[in-house]
Short mmCIF file of C-alpha atoms and ligand atoms in Angstrom, two decimals:
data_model
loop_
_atom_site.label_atom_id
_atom_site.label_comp_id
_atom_site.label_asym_id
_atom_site.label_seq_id
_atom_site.Cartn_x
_atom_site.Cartn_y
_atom_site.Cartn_z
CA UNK T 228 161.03 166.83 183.97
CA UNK T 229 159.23 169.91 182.33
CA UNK T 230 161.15 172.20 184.46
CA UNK T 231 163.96 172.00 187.74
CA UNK T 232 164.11 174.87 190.11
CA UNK T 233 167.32 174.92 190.60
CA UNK T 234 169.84 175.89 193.73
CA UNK T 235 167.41 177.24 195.31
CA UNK T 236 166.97 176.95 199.57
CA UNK T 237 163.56 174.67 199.93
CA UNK T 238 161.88 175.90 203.19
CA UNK T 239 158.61 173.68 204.37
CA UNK T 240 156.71 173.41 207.64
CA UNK T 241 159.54 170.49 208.65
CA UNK T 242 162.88 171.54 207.57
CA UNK T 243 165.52 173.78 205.26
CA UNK T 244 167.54 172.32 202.53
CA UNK T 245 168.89 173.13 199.56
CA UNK T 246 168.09 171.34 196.87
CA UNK T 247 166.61 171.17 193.36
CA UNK T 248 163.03 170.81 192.56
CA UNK T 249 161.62 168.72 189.50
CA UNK T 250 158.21 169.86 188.11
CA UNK T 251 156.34 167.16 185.54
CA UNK T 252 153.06 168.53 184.42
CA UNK T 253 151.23 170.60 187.63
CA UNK T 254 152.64 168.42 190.39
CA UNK T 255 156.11 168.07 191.85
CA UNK T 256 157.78 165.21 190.49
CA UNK T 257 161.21 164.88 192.35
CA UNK T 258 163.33 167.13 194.86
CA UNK T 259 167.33 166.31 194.96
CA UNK T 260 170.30 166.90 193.59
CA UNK T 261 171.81 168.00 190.29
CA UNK T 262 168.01 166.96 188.52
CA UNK T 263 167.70 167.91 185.13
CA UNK T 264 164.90 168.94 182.85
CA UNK T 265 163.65 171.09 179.60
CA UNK T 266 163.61 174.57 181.67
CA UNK T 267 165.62 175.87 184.31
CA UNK T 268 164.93 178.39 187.12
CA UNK T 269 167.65 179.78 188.56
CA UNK T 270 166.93 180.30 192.68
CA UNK T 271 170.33 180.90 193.44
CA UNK T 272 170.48 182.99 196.59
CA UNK T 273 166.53 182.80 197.05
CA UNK T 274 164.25 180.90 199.35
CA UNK T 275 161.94 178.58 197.60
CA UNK T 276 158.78 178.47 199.52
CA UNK T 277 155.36 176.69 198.65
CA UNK T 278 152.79 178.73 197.57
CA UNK T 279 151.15 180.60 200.56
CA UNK T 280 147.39 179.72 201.54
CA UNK T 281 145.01 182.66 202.45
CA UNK T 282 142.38 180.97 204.73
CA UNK T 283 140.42 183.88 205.06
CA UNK T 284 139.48 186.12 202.47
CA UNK T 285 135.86 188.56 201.27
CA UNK T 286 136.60 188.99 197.22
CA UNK T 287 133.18 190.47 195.36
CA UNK T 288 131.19 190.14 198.73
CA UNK T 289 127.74 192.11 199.04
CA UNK T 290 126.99 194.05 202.47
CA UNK T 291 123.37 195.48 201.81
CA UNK T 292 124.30 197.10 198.76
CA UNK T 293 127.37 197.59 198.50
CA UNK T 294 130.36 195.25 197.23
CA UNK T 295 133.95 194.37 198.37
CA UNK T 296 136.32 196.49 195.90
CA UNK T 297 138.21 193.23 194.94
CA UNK T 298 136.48 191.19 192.32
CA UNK T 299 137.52 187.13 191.79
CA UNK T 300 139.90 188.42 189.24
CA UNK T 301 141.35 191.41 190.65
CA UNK T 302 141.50 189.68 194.11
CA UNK T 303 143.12 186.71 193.07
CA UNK T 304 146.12 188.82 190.94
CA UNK T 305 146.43 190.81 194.17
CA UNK T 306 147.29 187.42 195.81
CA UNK T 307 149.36 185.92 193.33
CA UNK T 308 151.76 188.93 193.28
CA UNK T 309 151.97 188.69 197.16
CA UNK T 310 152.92 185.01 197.02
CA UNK T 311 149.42 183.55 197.92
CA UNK T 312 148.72 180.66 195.31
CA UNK T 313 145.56 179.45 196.99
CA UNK T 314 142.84 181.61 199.06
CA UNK T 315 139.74 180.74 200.64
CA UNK T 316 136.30 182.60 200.51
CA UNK T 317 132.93 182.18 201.77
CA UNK T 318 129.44 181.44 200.69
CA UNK T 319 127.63 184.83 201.17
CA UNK T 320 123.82 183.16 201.91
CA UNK T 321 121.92 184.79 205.00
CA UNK T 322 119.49 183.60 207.09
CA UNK T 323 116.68 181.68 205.83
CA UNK T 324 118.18 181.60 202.03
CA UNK T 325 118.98 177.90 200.55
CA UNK T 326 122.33 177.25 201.77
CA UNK T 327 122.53 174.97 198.43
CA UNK T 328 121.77 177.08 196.08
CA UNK T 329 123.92 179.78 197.93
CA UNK T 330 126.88 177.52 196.81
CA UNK T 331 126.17 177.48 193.31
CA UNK T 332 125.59 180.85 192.95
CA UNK T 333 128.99 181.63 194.64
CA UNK T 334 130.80 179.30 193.02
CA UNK T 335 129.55 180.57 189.12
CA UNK T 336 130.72 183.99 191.12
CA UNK T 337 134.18 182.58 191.13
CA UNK T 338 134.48 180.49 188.79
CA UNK T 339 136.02 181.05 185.43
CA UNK T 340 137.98 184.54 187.29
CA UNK T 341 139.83 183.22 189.93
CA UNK T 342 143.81 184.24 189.13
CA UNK T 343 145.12 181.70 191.42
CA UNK T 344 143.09 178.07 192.93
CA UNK T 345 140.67 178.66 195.45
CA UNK T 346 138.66 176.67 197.77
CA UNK T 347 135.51 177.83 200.14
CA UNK T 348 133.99 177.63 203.62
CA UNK T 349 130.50 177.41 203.64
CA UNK T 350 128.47 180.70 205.60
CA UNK T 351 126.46 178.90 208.22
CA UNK T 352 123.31 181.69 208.42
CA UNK T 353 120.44 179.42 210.46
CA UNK T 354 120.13 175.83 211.95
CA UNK T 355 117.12 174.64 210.25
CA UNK T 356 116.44 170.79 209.57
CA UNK T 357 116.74 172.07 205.77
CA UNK T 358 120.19 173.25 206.00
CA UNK T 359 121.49 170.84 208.83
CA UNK T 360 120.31 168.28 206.17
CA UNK T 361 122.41 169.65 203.34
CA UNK T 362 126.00 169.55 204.92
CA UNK T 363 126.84 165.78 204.76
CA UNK T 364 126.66 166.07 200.99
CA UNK T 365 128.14 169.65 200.76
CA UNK T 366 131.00 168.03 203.03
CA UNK T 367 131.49 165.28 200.55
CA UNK T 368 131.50 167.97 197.85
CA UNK T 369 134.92 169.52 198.91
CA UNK T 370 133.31 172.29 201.73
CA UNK T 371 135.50 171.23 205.02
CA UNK T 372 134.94 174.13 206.70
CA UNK T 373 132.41 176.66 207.54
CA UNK T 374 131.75 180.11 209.59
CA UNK T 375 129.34 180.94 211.87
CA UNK T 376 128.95 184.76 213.34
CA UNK T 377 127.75 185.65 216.60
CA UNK T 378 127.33 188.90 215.69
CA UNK T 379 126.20 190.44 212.50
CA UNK T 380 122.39 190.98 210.86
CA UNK T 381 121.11 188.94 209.15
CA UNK T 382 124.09 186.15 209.54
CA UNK T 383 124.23 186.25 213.62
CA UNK T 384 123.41 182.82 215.16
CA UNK T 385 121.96 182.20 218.77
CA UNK T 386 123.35 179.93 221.02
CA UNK T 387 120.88 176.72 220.28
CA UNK T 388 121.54 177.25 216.86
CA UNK T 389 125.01 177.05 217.03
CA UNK T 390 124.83 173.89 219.06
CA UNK T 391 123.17 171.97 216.57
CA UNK T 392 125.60 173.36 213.71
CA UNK T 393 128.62 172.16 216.00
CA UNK T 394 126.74 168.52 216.33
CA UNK T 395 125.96 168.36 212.54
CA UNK T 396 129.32 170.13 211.06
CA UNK T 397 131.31 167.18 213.95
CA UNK T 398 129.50 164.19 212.30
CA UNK T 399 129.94 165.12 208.02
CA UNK T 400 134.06 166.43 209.20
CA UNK T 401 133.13 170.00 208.44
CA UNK T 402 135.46 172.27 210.66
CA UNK T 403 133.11 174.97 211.87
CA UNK T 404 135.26 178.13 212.20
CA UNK T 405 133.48 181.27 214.37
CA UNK T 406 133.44 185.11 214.72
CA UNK T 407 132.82 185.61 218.14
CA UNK T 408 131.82 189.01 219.29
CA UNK T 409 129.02 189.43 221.94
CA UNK T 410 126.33 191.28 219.57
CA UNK T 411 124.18 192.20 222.79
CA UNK T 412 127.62 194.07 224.23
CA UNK T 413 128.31 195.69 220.98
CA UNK T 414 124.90 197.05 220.49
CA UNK T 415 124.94 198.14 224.21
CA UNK T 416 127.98 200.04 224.43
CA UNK T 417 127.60 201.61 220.65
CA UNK T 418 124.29 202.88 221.83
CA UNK T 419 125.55 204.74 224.78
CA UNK T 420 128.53 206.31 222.50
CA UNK T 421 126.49 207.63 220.64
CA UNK T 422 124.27 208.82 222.49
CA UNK T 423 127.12 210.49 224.17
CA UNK T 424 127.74 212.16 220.49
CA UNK T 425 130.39 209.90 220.18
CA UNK T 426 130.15 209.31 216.49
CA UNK T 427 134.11 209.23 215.29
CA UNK T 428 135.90 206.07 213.94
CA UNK T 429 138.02 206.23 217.46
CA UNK T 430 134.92 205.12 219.19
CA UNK T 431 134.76 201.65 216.91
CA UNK T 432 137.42 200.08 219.47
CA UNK T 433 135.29 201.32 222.03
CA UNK T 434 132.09 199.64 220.98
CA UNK T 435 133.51 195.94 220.84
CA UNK T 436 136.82 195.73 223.33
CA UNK T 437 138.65 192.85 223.93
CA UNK T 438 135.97 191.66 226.63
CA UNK T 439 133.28 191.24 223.71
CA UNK T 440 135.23 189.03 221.50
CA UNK T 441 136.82 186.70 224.64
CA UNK T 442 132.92 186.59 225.95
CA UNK T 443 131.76 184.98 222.43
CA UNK T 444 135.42 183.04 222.01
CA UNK T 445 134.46 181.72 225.55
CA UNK T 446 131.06 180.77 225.08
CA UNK T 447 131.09 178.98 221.55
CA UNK T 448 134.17 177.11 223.13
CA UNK T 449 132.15 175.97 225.81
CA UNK T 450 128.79 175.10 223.42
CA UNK T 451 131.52 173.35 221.50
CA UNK T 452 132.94 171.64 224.07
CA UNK T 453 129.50 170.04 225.62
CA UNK T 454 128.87 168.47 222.36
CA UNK T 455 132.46 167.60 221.61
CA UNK T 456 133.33 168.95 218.56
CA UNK T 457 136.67 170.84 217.05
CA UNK T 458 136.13 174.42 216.60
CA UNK T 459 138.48 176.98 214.58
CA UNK T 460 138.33 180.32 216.24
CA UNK T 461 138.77 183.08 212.95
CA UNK T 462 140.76 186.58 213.27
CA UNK T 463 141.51 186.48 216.98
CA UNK T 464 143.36 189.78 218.30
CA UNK T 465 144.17 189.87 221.94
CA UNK T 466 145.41 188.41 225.05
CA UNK T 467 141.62 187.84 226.73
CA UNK T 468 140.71 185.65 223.99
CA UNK T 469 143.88 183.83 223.45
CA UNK T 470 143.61 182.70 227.16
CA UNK T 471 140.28 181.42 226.40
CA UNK T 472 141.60 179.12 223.98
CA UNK T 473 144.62 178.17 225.80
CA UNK T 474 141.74 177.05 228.72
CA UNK T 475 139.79 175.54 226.56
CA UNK T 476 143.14 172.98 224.97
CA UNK T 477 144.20 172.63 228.75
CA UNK T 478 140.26 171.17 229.13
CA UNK T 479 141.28 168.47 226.10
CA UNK T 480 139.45 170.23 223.37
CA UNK T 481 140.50 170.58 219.82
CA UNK T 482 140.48 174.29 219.03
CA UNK T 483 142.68 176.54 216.62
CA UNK T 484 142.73 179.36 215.91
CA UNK T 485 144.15 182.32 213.17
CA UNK T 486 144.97 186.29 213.37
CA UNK T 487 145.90 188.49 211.07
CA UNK T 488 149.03 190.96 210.15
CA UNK T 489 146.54 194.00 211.24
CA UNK T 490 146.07 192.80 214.66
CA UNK T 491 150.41 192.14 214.49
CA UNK T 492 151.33 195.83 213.16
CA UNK T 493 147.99 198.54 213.02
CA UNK T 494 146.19 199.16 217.03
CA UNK T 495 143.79 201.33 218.29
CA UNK T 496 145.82 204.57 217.33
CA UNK T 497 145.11 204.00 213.92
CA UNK T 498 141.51 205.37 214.82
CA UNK T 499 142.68 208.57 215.87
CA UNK T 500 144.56 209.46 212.03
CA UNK T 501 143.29 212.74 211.62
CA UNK T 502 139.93 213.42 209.85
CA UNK T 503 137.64 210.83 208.61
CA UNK T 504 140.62 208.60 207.92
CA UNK T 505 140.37 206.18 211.17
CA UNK T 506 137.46 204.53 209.00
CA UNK T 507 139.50 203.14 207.05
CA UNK T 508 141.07 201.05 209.86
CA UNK T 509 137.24 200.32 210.97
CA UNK T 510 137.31 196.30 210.85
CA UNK T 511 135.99 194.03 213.59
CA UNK T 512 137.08 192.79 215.63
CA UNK T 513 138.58 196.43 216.16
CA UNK T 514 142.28 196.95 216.19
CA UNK T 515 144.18 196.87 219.88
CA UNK T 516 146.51 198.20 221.82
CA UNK T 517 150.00 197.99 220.94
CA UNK T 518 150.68 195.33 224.13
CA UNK T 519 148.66 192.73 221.94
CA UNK T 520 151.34 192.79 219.53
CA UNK T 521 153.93 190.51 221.02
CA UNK T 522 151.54 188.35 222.78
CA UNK T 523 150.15 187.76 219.39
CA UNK T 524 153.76 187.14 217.91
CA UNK T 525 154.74 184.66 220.80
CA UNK T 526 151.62 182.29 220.71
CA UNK T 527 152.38 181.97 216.98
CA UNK T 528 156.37 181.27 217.53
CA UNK T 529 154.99 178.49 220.02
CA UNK T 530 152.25 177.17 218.12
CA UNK T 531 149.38 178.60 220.17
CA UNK T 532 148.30 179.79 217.06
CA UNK T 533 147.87 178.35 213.82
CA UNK T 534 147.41 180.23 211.03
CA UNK T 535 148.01 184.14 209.67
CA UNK T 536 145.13 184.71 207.11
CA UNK T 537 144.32 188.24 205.95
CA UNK T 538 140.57 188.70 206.08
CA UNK T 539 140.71 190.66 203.30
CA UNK T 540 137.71 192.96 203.01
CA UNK T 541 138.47 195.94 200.96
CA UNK T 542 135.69 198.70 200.63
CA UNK T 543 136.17 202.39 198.82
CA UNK T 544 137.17 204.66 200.86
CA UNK T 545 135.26 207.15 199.10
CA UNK T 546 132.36 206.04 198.48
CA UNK T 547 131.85 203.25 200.71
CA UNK T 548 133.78 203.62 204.36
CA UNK T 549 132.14 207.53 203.84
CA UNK T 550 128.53 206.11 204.43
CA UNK T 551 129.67 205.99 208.24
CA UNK T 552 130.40 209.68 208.35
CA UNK T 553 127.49 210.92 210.73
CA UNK T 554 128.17 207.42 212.80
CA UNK T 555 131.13 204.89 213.32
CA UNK T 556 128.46 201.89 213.39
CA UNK T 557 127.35 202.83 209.51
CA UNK T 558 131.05 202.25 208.51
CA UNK T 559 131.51 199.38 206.45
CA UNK T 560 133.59 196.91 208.13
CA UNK T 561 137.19 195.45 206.76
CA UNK T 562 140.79 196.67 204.98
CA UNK T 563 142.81 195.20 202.40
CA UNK T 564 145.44 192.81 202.89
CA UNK T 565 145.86 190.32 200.53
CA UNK T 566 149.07 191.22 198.83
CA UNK T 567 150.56 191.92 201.71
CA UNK T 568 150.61 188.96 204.03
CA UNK T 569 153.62 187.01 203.05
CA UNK T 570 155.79 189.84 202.93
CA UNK T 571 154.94 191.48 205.86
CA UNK T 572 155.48 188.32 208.03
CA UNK T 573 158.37 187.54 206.21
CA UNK T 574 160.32 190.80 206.78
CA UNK T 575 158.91 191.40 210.33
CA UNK T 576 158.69 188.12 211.45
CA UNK T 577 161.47 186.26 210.02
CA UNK T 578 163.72 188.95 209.41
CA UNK T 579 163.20 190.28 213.27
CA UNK T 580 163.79 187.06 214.61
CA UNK T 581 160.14 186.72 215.53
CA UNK T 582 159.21 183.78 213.83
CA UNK T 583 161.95 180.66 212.55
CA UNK T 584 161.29 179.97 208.49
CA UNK T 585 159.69 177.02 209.24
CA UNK T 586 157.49 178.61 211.44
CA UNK T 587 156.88 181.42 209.12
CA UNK T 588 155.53 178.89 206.39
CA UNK T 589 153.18 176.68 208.81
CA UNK T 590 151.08 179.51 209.82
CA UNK T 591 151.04 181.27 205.94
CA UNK T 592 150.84 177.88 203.95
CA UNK T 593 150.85 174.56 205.54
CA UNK T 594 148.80 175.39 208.68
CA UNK T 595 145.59 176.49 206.84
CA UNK T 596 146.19 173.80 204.22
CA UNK T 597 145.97 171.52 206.91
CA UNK T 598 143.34 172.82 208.55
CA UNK T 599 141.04 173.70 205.52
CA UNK T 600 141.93 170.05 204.46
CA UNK T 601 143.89 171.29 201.32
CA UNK T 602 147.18 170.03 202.75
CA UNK T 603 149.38 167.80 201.44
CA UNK T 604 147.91 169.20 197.70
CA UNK T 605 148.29 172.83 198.64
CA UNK T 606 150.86 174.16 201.53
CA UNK T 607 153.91 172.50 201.24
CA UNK T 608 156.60 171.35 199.14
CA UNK T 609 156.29 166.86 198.03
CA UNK T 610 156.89 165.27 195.66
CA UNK T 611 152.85 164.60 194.59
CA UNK T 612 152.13 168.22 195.95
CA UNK T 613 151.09 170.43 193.12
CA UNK T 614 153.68 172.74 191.66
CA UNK T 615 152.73 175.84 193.26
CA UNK T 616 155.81 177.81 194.77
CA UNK T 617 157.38 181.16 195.12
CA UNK T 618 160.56 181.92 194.65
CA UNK T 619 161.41 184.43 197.14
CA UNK T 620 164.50 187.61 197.26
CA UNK T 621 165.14 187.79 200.81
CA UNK T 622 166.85 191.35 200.13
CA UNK T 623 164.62 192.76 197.55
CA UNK T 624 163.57 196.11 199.71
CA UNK T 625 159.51 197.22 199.15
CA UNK T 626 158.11 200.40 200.70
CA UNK T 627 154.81 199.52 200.71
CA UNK T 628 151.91 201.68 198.53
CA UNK T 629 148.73 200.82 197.17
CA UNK T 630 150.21 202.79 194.10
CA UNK T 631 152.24 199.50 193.65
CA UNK T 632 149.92 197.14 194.53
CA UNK T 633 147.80 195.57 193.01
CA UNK T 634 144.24 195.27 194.86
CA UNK T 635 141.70 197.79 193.69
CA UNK T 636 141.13 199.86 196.98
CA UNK T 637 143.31 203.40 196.40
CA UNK T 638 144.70 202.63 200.23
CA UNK T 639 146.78 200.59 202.39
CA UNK T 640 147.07 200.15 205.87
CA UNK T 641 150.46 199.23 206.37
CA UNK T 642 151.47 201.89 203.43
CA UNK T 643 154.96 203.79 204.27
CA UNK T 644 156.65 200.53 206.37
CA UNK T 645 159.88 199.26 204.26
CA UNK T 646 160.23 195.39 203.75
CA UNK T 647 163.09 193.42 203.25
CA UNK T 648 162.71 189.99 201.51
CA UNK T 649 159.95 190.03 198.36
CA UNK T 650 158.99 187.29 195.95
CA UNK T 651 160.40 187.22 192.68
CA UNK T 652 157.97 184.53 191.05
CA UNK T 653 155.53 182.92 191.36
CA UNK T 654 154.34 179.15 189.83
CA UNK T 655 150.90 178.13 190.25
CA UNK T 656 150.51 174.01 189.05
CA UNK T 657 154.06 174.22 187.05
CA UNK T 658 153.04 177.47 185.19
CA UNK T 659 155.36 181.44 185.88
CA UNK T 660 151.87 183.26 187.17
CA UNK T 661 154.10 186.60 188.67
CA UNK T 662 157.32 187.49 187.75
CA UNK T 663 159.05 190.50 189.05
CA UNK T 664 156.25 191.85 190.80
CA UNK T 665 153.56 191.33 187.88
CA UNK T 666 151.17 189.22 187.39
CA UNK T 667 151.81 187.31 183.99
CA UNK T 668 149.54 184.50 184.44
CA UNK T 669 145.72 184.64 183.56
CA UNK T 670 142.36 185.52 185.17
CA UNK T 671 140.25 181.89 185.39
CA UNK T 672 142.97 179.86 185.51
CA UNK T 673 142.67 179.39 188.98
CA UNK T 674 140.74 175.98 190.06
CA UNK T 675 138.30 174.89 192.83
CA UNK T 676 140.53 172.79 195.12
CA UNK T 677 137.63 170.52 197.27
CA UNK T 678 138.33 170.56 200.52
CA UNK T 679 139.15 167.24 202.43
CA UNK T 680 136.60 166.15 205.24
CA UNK T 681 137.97 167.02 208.68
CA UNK T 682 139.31 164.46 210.87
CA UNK T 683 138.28 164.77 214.03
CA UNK T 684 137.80 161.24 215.29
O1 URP F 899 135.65 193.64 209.57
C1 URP F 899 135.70 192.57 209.01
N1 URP F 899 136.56 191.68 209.42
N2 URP F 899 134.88 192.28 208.00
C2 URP F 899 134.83 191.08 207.30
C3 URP F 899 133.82 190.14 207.80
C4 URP F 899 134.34 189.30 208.92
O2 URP F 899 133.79 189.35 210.00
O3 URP F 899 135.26 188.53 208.76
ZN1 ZN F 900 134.53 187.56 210.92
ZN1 ZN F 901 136.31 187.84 207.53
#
């Protein structure tokens, strides 16, 4: 063996054990007792988790003209330091662009700067025969999964066109993942706010409630339910649209779906911070109200939902959530998140007896390696699995800053909380990529990671 983790307690999605960990090359070679090797890790006292999965993440994405703070490289650091050895980002093509050549030219985007391996869902942006005609082969190319928006210029699908994405994406085992959000509703009720004058960040929540998202959850559920295919609904915040996937299982159909820690720990108060600072809380679907919290925490402990991903989206506060200042509906939408994830769930969940370790590293690694057909190379600990793991201080105590962080934006939304339980290092494919908090690895030596076809039938 190159090198044993050693003493360490190995958590995965099915069990707790302690016991050592052989690494040969970039995969894990052997798990067991008293193994031996060239280098040893100490994990005494630690938890030895495999490296966490980000299934939802906007690094170097363009809005109009303006870009996501977080580059590849500075994205991808961010992650590592936060325990997240694999993440997975879009295609940023709108409508009517090739949906081919939208690949490549994300892809050279990412490639050669991603700090940790990365896969991507495709950005489905129109139905035409053209890019209906492209999946199968983008599906055998490693793109399992892909987004489609009901809401959003010029991404936002209509209901036809989304039923012949769901029949194409079912046959070439592409899971089609959706942000539901009624775009009619939202553009209704932000047009009588402000023509009410209502023009604050507090009035964001206001303009898409809980009824607009568990309309659109509802309604792509259905569309994918009359032409029987999975469906993966993304960032889901509330009790309305949980129910709507709960009735949609009890109906027989296969649908998941993710949140995220903001819709766990931030709500609708955030919006009220005094000043102009409720924009930078201004993500959609909006934040709720604090009741949303534990319903949210409960349908993960029981498996009603899969995965926590971050949707990391981080745009300047100064010179980007500002162009919203005479109107909430200019205000770029998304926060940071991706360093914070693991530890957030980790202290709050785990430590609070909220979620069981097991649980805790299904729905942050092994879930959206699963889903995003990464898993069993990415999200858990086998022998065969690659080498990616963190070894994790369950009493290292972080107040949380964006001084100490490492993502670019100069905020963060959960700044202030204390944690308990950090990692300590980090091993992407065999190799130290974080150690004490810093990143000692290298920008571009993350890999594309294809994803696996999903199996529906
Ligand atoms: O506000 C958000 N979440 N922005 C990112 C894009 C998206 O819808 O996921
Ligand atoms: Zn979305
Ligand atoms: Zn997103």
């Amino acid at each position: 063996m190159d090198c044993i983790v050693k003493h360490g307690t190995v958590v995965t999605a099915a069990g707790v054990m302690h016991a050592d960990i052989g690494i040969k090359g970039e995969k894990i070679a052997a798990i067991g007792q008293n193994l031996e090797g060239d280098r040893v890790i100490d994990a005494r006292g630690q938890y030895v988790f495999p490296g966490f999965v980000d299934a939802h993440v906007h690094l170097q994405m363009t809005v109009g003209d303006i870009v996501t703070g977080d580059d590849f490289a500075s994205g991808t650091i961010a992650a590592a330091c936060g325990g997240t050895t694999t993440v997975i980002d879009f295609t940023s093509n709108c409508r009517g662009d090739d949906l081919l050549e939208g690949v490549t030219a994300r892809r050279a985007e990412a490639d050669g700067h991603v700090a940790v391996d990365y896969s991507m869902h495709l950005t489905l942006a129109d139905a035409t025969e053209k890019t209906l005609a492209q999946l199968p082969a983008l599906a055998e190319a490693g793109y399992a999964s892909a987004k489609m928006y009901t809401t959003y210029e010029p991404i936002r699908l209509a209901d036809g066109e989304i039923l012949r994405l769901l029949a194409t994406t079912r046959d070439c085992g592409i899971l089609p993942m959706v942000h539901a959000e009624n775009h009619d509703a939202i553009a209704y009720l932000t047009a009588e706010l402000l023509g009410q004058g209502k023009t604050g960040p507090r009035y964001h929540p206001l303009s898409r409630p809980p009824l607009v998202e568990a309309e659109a959850a509802h309604r792509v559920a259905v569309l994918a339910q009359l032409v029987d295919a999975p469906l993966y609904i993304a960032h889901l915040t509330c009790r309305e649209t949980l129910d709507t996937v709960l009735a949609a299982r009890q109906r027989g159909q296969l649908i998941y779906a993710e949140t995220c820690p903001q819709y766990l720990f931030l709500s609708q108060e955030d919006y009220e911070r005094p000043g102009f600072e409720g924009a930078k809380f201004v993500l959609s679907p909006a934040l709720r109200d604090r009741a949303n919290w534990d319903v949210l925490w409960q349908a993960l402990s029981v498996e009603q939902l899969q995965v926590v991903s971050t949707d990391h989206c981080p745009w300047y506060y100064e010179t980007q959530k500002v162009l919203g200042r005479d109107s909430f509906a200019q205000i770029p939408n998304g926060a940071p998140g991706i360093e914070t994830r693991v530890p957030l769930l980790f202290s709050e969940g785990v430590g609070k007896g909220r979620l069981s370790l097991r649980r805790f590293v299904e729905v942050c690694a092994t879930g959206p390696a699963r889903l995003h057909g990464l898993y069993p190379r990415k999200g858990t600990i086998a022998v065969g699995s690659d080498a990616d793991l963190v070894i994790y201080d369950p009493d290292k105590e972080v107040t949380l800053s964006f001084k100490t962080l490492h993502q670019q934006v100069a905020y963060c939304p959960f700044a202030g909380r204390t944690l308990r339980g950090y990692p300590r290092m980090v091993l992407l494919r065999g190799q130290v990529i974080v150690q004490d908090g810093e990143f000692v690895g290298r920008a571009g030596q993350g890999q594309f990671i294809p994803g696996r076809p999903f199996a529906f039938h």
